[in-house]
mmCIF file of C-alpha atoms in Angstrom:
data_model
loop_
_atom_site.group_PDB
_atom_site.id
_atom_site.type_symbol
_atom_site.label_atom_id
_atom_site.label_comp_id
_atom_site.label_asym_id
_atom_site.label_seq_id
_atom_site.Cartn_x
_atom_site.Cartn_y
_atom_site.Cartn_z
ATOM 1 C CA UNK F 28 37.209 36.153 -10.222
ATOM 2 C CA UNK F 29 37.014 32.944 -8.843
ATOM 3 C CA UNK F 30 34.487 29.889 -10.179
ATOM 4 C CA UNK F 31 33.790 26.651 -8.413
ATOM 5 C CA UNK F 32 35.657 23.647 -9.587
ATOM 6 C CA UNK F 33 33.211 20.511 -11.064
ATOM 7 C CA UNK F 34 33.606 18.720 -8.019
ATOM 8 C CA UNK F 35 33.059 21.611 -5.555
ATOM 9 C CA UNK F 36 29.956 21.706 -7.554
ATOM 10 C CA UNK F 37 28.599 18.239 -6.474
ATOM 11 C CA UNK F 38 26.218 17.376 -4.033
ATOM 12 C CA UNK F 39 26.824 14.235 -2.043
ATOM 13 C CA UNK F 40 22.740 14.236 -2.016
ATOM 14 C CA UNK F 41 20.619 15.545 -4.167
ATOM 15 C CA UNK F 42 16.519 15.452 -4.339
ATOM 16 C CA UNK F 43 16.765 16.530 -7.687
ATOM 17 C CA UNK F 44 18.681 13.190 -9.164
ATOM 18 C CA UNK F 45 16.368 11.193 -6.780
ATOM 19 C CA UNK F 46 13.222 12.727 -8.211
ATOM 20 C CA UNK F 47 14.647 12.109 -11.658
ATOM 21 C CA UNK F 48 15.593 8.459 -10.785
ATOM 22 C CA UNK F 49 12.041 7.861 -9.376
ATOM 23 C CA UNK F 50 10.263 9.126 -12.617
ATOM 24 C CA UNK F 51 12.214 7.245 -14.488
ATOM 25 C CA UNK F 52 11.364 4.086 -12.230
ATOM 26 C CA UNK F 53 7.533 4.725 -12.429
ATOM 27 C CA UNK F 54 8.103 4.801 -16.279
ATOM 28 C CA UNK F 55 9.953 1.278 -16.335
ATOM 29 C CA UNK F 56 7.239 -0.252 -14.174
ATOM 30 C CA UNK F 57 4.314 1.451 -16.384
ATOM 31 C CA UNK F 58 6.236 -0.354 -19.591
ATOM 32 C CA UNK F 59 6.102 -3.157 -17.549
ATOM 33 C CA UNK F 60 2.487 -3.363 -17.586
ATOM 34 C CA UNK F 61 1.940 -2.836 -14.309
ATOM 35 C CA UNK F 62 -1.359 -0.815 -15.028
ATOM 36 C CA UNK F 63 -2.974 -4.336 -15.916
ATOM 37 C CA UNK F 64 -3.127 -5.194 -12.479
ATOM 38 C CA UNK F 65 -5.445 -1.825 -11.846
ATOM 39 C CA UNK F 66 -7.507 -2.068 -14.475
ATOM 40 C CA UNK F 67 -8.350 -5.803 -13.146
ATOM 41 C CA UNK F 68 -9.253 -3.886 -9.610
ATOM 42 C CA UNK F 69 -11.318 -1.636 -11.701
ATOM 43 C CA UNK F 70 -13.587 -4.394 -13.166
ATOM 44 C CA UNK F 71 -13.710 -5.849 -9.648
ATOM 45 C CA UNK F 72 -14.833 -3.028 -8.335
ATOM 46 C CA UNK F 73 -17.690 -2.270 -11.230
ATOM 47 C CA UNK F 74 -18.774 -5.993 -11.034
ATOM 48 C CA UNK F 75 -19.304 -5.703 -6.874
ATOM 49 C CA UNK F 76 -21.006 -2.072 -7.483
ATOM 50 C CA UNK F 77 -24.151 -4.158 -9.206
ATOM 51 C CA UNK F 78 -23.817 -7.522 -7.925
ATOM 52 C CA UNK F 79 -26.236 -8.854 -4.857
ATOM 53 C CA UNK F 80 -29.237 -6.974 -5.852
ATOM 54 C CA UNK F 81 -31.209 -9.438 -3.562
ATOM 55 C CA UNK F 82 -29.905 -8.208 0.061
ATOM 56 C CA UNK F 83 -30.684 -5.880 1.647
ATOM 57 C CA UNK F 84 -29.413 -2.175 0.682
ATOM 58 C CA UNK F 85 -27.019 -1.768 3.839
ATOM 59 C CA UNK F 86 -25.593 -5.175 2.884
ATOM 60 C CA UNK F 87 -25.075 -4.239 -0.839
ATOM 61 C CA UNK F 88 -22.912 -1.139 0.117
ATOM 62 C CA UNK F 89 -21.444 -3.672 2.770
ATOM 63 C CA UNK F 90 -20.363 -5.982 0.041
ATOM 64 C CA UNK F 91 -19.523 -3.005 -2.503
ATOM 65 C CA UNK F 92 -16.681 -2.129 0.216
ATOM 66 C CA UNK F 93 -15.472 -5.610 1.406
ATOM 67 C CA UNK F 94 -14.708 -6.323 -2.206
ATOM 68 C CA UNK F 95 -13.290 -3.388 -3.135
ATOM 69 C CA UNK F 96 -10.986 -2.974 -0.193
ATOM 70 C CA UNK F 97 -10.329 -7.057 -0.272
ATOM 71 C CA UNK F 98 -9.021 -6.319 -4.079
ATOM 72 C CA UNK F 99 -6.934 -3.594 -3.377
ATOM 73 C CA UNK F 100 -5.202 -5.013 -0.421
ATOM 74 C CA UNK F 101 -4.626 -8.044 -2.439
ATOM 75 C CA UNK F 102 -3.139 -6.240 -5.591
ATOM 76 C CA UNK F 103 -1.299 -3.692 -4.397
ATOM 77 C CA UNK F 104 1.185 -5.626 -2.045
ATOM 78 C CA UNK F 105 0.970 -8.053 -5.108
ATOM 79 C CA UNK F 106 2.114 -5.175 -6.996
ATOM 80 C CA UNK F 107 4.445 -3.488 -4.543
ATOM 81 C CA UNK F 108 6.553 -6.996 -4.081
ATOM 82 C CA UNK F 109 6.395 -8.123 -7.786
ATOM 83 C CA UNK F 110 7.209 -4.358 -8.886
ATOM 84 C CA UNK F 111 10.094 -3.905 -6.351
ATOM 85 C CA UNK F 112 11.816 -7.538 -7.015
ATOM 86 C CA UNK F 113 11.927 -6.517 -10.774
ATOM 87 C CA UNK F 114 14.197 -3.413 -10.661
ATOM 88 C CA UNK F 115 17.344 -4.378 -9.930
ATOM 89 C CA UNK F 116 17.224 -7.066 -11.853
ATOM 90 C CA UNK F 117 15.476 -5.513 -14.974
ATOM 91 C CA UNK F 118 18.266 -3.093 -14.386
ATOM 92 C CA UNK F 119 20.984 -5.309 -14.865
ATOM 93 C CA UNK F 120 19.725 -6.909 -17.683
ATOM 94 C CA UNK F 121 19.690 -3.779 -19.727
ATOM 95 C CA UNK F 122 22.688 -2.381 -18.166
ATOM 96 C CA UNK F 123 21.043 0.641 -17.165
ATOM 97 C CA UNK F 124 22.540 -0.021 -13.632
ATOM 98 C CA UNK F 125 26.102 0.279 -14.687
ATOM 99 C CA UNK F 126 25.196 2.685 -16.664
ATOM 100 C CA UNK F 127 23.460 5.277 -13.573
ATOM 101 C CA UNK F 128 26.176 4.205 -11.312
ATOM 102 C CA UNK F 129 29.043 4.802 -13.436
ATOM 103 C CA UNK F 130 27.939 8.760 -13.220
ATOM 104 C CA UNK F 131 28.153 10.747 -9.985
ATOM 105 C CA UNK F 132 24.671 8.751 -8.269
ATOM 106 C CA UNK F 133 25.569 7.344 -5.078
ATOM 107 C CA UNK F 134 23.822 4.181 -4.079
ATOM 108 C CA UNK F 135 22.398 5.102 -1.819
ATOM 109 C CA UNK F 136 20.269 7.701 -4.237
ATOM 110 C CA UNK F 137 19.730 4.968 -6.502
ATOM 111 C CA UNK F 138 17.727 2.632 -3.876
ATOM 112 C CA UNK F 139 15.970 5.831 -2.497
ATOM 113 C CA UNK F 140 14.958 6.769 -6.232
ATOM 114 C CA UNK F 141 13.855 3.329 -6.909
ATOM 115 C CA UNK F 142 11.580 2.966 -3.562
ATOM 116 C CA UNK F 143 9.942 6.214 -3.913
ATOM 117 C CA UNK F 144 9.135 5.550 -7.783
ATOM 118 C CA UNK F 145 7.634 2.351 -6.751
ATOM 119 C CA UNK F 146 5.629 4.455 -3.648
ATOM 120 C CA UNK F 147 4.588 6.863 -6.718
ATOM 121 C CA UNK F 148 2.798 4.369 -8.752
ATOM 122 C CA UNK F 149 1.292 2.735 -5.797
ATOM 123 C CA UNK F 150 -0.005 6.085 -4.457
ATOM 124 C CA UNK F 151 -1.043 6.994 -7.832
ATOM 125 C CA UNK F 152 -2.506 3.649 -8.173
ATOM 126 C CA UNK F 153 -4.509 3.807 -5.368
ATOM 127 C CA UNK F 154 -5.439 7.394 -5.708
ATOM 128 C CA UNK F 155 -7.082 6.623 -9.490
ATOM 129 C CA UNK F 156 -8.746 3.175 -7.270
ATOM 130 C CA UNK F 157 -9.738 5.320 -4.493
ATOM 131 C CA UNK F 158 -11.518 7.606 -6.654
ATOM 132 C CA UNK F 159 -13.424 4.887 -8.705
ATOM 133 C CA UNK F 160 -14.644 3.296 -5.807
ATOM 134 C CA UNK F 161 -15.823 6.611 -4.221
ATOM 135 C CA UNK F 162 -17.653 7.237 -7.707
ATOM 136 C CA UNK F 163 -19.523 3.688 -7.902
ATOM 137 C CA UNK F 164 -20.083 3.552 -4.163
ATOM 138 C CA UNK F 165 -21.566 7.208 -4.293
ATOM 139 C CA UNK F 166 -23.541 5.858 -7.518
ATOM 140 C CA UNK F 167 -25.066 2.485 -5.447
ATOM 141 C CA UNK F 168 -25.795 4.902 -2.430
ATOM 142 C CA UNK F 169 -27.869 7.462 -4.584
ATOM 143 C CA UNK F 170 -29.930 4.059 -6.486
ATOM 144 C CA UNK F 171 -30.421 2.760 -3.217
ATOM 145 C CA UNK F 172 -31.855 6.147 -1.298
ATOM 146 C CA UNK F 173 -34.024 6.393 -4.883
ATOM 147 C CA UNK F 174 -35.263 3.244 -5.088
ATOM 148 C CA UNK F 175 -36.392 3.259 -1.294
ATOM 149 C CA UNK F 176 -38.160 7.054 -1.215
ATOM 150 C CA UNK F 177 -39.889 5.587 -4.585
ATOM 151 C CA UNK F 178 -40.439 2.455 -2.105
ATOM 152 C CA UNK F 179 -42.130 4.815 0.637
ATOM 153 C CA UNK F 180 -43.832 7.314 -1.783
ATOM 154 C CA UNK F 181 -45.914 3.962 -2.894
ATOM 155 C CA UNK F 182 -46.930 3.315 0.486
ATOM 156 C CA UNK F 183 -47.571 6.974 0.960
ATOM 157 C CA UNK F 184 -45.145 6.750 4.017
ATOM 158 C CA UNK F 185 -42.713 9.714 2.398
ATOM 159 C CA UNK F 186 -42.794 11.994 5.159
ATOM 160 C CA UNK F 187 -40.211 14.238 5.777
ATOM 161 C CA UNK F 188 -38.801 11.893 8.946
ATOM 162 C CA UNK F 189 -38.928 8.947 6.804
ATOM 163 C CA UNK F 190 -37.053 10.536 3.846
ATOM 164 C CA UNK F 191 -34.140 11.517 6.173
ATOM 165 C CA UNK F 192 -33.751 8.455 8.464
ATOM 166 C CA UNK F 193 -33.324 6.996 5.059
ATOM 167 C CA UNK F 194 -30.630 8.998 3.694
ATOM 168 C CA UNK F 195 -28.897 9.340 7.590
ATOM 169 C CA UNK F 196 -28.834 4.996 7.385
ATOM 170 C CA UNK F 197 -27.344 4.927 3.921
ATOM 171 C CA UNK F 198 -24.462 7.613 4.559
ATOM 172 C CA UNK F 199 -23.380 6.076 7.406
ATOM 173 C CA UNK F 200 -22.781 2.812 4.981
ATOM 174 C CA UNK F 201 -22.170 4.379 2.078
ATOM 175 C CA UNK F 202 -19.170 6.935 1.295
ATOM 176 C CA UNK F 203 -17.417 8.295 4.021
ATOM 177 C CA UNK F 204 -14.063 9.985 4.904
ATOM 178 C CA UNK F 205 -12.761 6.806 6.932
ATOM 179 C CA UNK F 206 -12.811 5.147 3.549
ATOM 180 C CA UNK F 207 -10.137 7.414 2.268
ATOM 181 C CA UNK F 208 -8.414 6.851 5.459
ATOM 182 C CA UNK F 209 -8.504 3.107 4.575
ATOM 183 C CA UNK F 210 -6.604 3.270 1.433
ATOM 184 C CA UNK F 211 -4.276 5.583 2.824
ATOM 185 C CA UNK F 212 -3.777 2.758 5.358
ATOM 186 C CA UNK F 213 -2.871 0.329 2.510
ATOM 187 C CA UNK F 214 -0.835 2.749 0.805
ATOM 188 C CA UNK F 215 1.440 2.999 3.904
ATOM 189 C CA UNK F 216 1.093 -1.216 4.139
ATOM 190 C CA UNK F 217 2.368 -1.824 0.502
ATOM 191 C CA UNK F 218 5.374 0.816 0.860
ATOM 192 C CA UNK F 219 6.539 -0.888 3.405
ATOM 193 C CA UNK F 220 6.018 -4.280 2.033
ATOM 194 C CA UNK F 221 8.043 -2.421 -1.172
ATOM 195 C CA UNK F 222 10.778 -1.645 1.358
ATOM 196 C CA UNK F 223 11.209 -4.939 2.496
ATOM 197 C CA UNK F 224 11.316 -6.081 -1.040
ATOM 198 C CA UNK F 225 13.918 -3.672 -1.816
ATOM 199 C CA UNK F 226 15.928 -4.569 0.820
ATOM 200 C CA UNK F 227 15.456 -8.687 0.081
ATOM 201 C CA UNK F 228 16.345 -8.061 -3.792
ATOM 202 C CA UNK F 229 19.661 -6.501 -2.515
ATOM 203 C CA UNK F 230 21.104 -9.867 -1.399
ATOM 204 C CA UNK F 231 19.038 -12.249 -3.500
ATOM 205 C CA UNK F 232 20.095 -14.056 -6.371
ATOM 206 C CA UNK F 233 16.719 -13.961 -8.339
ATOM 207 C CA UNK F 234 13.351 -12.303 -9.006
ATOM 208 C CA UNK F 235 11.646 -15.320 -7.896
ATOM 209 C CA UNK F 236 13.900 -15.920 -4.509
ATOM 210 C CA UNK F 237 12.340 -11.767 -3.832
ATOM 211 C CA UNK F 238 8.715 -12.421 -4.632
ATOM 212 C CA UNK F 239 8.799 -15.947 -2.650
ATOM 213 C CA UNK F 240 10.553 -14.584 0.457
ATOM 214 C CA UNK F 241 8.455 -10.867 0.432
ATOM 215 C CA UNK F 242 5.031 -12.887 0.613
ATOM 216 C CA UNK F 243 6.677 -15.254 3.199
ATOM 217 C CA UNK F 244 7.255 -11.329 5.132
ATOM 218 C CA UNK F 245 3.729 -10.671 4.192
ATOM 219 C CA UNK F 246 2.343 -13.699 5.850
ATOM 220 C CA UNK F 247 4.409 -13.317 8.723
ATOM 221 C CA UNK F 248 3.670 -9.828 9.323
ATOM 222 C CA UNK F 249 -0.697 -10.153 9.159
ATOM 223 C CA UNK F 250 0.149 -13.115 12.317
ATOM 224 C CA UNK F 251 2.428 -11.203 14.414
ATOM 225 C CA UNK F 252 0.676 -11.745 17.513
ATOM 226 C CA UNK F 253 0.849 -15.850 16.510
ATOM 227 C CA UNK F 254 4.445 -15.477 16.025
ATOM 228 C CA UNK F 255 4.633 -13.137 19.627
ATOM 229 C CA UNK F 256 2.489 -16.062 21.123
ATOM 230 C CA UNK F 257 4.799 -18.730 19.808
ATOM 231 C CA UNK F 258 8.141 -17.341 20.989
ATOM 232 C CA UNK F 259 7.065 -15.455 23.808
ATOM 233 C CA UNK F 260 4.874 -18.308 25.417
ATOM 234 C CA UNK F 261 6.928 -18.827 28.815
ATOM 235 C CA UNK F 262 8.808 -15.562 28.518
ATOM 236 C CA UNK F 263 7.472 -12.126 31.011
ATOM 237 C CA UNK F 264 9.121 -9.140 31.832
ATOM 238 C CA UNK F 265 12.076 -7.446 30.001
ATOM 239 C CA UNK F 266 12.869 -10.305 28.048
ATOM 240 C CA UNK F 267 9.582 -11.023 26.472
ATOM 241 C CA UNK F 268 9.674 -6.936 25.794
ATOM 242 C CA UNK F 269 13.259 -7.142 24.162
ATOM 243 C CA UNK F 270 12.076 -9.782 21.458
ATOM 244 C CA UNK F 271 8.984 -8.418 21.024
ATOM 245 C CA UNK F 272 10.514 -5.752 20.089
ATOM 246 C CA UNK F 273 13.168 -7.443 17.907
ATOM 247 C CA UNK F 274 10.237 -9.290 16.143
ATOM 248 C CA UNK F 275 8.503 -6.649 15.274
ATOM 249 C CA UNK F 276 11.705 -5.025 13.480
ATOM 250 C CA UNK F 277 12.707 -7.808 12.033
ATOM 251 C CA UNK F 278 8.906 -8.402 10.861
ATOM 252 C CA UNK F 279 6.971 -5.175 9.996
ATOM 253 C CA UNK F 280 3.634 -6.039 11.705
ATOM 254 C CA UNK F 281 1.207 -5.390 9.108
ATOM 255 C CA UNK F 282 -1.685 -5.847 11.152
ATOM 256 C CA UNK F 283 -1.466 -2.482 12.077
ATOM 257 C CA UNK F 284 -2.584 -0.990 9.075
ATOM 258 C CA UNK F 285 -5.520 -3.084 8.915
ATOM 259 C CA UNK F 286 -8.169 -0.089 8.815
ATOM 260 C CA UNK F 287 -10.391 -0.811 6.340
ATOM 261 C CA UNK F 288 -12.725 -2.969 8.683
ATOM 262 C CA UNK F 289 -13.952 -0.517 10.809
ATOM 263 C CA UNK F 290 -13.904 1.749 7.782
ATOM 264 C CA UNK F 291 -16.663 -0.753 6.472
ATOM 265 C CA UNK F 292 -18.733 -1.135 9.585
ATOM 266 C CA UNK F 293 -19.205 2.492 9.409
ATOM 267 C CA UNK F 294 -17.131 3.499 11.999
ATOM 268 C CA UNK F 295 -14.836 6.458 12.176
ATOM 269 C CA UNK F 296 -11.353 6.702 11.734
ATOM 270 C CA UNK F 297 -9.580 9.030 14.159
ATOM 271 C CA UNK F 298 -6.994 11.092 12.643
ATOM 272 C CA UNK F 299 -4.629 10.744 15.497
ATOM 273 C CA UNK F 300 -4.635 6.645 14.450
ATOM 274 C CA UNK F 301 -3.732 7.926 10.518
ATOM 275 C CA UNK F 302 -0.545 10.035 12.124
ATOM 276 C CA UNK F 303 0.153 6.816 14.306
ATOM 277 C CA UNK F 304 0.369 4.271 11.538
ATOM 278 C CA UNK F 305 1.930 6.916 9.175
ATOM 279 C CA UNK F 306 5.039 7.605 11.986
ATOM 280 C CA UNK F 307 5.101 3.864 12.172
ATOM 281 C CA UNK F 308 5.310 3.329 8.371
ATOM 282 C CA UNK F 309 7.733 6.411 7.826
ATOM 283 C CA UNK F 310 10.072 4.329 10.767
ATOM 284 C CA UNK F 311 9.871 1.122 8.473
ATOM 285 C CA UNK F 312 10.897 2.211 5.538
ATOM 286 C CA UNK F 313 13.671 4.393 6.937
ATOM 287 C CA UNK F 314 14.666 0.977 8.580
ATOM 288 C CA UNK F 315 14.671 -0.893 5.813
ATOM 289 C CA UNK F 316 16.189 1.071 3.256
ATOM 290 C CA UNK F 317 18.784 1.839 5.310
ATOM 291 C CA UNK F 318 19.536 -1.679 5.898
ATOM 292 C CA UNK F 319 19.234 -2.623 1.809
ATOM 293 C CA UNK F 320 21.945 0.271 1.352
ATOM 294 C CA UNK F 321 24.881 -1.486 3.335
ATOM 295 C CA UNK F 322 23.714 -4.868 1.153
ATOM 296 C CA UNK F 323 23.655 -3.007 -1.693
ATOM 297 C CA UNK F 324 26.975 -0.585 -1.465
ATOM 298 C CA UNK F 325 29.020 -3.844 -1.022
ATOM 299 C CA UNK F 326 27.058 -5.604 -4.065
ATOM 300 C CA UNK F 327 29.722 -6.444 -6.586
ATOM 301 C CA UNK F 328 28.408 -5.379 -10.140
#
C-alpha cells in the first residue's frame, strides 16, 4: 500500500486557497466600510431619478444617466485604488501577512487572492448599482410615458400612432442593454486601475504614497493621446510605434473603456467592442500582476 507523502500532496497552485484568500479579502474591505461609498452612489442615483422635473422628458432620462454613470465612474476607481492600497498594509499591521505566508501560500497566490477579492466587491458593487439604476431609470421612463399619454388623452390626440412613437422615443433614452454594457466597461476600468494599485503598493512605503501615485495613473491614463501627442510630436514611423506602444504599457489607457457616452446618447454597444475592451483589460491585469509579483517575492517582511 503506498500513500502520498504531505509534500507530494501540495499544489504549487491552487484555485482553491486563492478563492479562500479572495473571500477573505472582500470580508476585510466590507469591515472596512467600504459599502459607505455605495450607499452614497445609491442616494446619488435616487436624488438624479427626481431631480429636473422642468426639462424636457428625453433630457430628464439624459440627466438620470449622466449622473449615475458620472458617480459610478468616480467611486469605483475611488474605491478600487483606496481599497487596493489598504491591503498590504492593513495586513501588516495585524500580522495577518506573516501569518498567510508563513503556511504553504506562495506569493504569488497571495497577490492573485487579494486582486480578485478586490475585483469581487467591485463587480458586486457595481452589479447591486447597476441594478438600482436600471430600477429608478425603468421607474422615470414608465412616469414619463404616463404622464405624456395622460398629456395626449387631454388633447384627445391618443391615437394608437401617437401612443407608440411615444413609448419608441422614451426606450431609446431610457433603459437599454448598452447600459449594462457601460458598467461592465467600468468594471473592467477599475480592475485594472486595482491592478496598478496592487502593483504600486508592492514597492511603496505608504498607503498615501499608493493612493497619490494610482490617481496620478488615473489621470495619465484618461489623456493618453495628450501624453502620445507630447512625446511623439516629431517622431513617425517605427519609432513613434515602439513608444506608443511602451506608453501605453507603461500607462493603461483608460480611455478605452469610456462607453458609457454613447451608452447615454442612445446608441448601441456592439458586443464585439465588449470582447475588445475585455481582452484588453484581461492583458492589463495579467501585466500588472505579474509585474507586482517580482516586487513583491523580493519584499523583505
Amino acid at each position: 500500500m503506498s500513500s502520498a507523502s504531505p509534500r507530494s500532496a501540495y499544489s504549487s497552485f491552487s484555485p482553491g486557497r486563492i478563492w479562500t484568500m479572495a473571500t477573505h479579502t472582500v470580508t476585510q474591505l466590507i469591515r472596512m466600510r467600504i459599502l459607505v461609498f455605495m450607499g452614497i452612489i445609491s442616494i446619488v442615483i435616487v436624488i438624479a431619478a427626481f431631480a429636473f422635473p422642468a426639462v424636457s422628458p428625453e433630457q430628464q432620462l439624459k440627466l438620470l444617466k449622466d449622473w449615475t454613470f458620472g458617480a459610478l465612474q468616480v467611486f469605483f476607481v475611488i474605491i478600487a485604488i483606496a481599497a487596493t492600497g489598504l491591503l498590504i498594509p492593513r495586513d501588516l499591521e495585524d500580522r495577518t501577512l506573516y501569518t498567510t505566508l508563513s503556511k504553504p501560500v506562495p506569493r504569488y497566490e497571495y497577490l492573485i487572492g487579494k486582486l480578485l477579492g478586490v475585483m469581487l466587491l467591485l463587480g458586486g458593487g457595481l452589479l447591486l448599482m447597476d441594478l438600482v439604476f436600471s430600477l429608478m431609470l425603468y421607474v422615470k421612463q414608465s412616469l414619463i410615458i404616463s404622464s405624456q399619454i395622460a398629456a395626449l388623452e387631454k388633447e384627445q390626440a391618443a391615437t394608437p400612432e401617437n401612443i407608440a412613437f411615444i413609448k419608441d422615443l422614451n426606450s431609446r433614452f431610457g433603459l437599454t442593454y448598452s447600459l449594462h454594457g457601460a458598467v461592465w466597461a467600468i468594471f473592467l476600468k477599475a480592475s485594472v486601475v486595482a491592478a496598478v494599485s496592487l502593483l504600486i503598493s508592492c514597492f511603496a512605503s505608504s498607503t498615501l504614497f499608493t493612493i497619490l501615485v494610482g490617481m496620478a495613473f488615473v489621470i495619465a491614463g484618461q489623456g493618453q493621446a495628450l501624453l502620445r501627442e507630447w512625446f511623439l510630436d516629431k517622431m513617425s514611423g517605427f519609432w513613434q510605434k515602439a513608444l506608443s506602444g511602451a506608453i501605453a504599457i507603461f500607462c493603461p489607457d483608460l480611455t478605452l473603456f469610456d462607453l458609457a457616452e454613447p451608452a447615454i446618447r442612445g446608441e448601441v454597444i456592439p458586443l464585439g467592442v465588449l470582447t475588445e475592451v475585455s481582452g484588453i483589460a484581461l492583458l492589463y491585469i495579467v501585466g500588472y500582476t505579474s509585474v507586482a509579483y517580482l516586487f513583491f517575492v523580493e519584499k523583505e517582511l
